CSV table of C-alpha atoms in Angstrom, one decimal:
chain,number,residue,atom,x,y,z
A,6,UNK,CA,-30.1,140.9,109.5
A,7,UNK,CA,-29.9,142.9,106.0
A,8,UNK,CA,-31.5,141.4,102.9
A,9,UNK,CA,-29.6,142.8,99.6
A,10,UNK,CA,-31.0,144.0,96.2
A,11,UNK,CA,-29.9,141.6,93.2
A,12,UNK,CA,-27.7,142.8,90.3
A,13,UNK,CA,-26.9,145.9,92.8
A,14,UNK,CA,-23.4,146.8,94.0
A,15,UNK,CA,-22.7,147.6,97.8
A,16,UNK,CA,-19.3,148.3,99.3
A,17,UNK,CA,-18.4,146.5,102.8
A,18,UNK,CA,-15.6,148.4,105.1
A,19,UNK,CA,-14.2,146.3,108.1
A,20,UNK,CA,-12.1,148.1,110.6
A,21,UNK,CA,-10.2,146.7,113.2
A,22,UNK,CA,-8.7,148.4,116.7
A,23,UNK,CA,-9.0,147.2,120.0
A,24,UNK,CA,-9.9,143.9,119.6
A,25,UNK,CA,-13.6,145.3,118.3
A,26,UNK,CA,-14.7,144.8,114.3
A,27,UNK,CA,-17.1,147.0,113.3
A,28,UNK,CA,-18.5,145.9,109.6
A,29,UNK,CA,-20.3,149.1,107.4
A,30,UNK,CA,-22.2,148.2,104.5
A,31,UNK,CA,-22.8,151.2,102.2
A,32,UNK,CA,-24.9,151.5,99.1
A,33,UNK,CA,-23.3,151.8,95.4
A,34,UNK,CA,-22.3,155.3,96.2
A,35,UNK,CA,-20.1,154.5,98.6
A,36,UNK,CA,-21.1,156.7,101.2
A,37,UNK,CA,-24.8,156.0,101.9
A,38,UNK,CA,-24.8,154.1,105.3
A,39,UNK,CA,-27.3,151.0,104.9
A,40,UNK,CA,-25.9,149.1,108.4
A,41,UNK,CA,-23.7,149.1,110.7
A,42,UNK,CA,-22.3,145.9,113.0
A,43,UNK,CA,-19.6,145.8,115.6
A,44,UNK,CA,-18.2,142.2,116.9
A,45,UNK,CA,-15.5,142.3,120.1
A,46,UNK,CA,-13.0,139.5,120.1
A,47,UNK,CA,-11.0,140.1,122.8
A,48,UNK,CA,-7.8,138.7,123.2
A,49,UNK,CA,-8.3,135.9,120.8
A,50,UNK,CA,-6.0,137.3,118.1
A,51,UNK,CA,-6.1,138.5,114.8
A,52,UNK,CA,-5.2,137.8,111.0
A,53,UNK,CA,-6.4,136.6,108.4
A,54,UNK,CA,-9.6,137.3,106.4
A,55,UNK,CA,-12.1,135.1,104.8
A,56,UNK,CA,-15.2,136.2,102.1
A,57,UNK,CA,-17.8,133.7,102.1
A,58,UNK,CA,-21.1,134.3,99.0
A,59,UNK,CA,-24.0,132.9,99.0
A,60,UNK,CA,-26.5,132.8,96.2
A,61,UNK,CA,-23.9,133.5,93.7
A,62,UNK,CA,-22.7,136.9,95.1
A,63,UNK,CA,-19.7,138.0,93.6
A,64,UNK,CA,-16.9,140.3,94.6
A,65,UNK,CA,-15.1,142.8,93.1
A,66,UNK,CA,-12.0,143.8,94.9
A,67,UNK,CA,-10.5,143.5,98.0
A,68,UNK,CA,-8.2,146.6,99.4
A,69,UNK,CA,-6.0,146.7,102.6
A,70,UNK,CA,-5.7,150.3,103.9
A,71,UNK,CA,-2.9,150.2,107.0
């Protein structure tokens, strides 16, 4: 669980390899680690990426690094 500051920036990394995500959340600076989550999906597939908000969270920009 990670409960978020309001009118405060964070920056959210996803990387994918193996069929394991692992999601960082980092503070404003961009290199402060605040948490760190890892999800393995097997052999489902991949593709695709969604962004869900709540409570009027906005983002920014969205970067694909190969």
């Amino acid at each position: 669980s990670q409960t978020f500051l309001a009118d405060h920036w964070y920056l959210a990394e996803v990387t994918i390899a193996g069929g394991v995500a692992t999601g960082r959340l980092y503070d404003s600076d961009g290199s402060t680690l605040i948490n760190t989550t890892t999800y393995d999906y097997g052999s489902i597939g991949t593709g695709g990426v969604a962004i869900r908000s709540f409570g009027g969270m906005g983002v920014d920009t969205i970067t694909l690094c190969p």
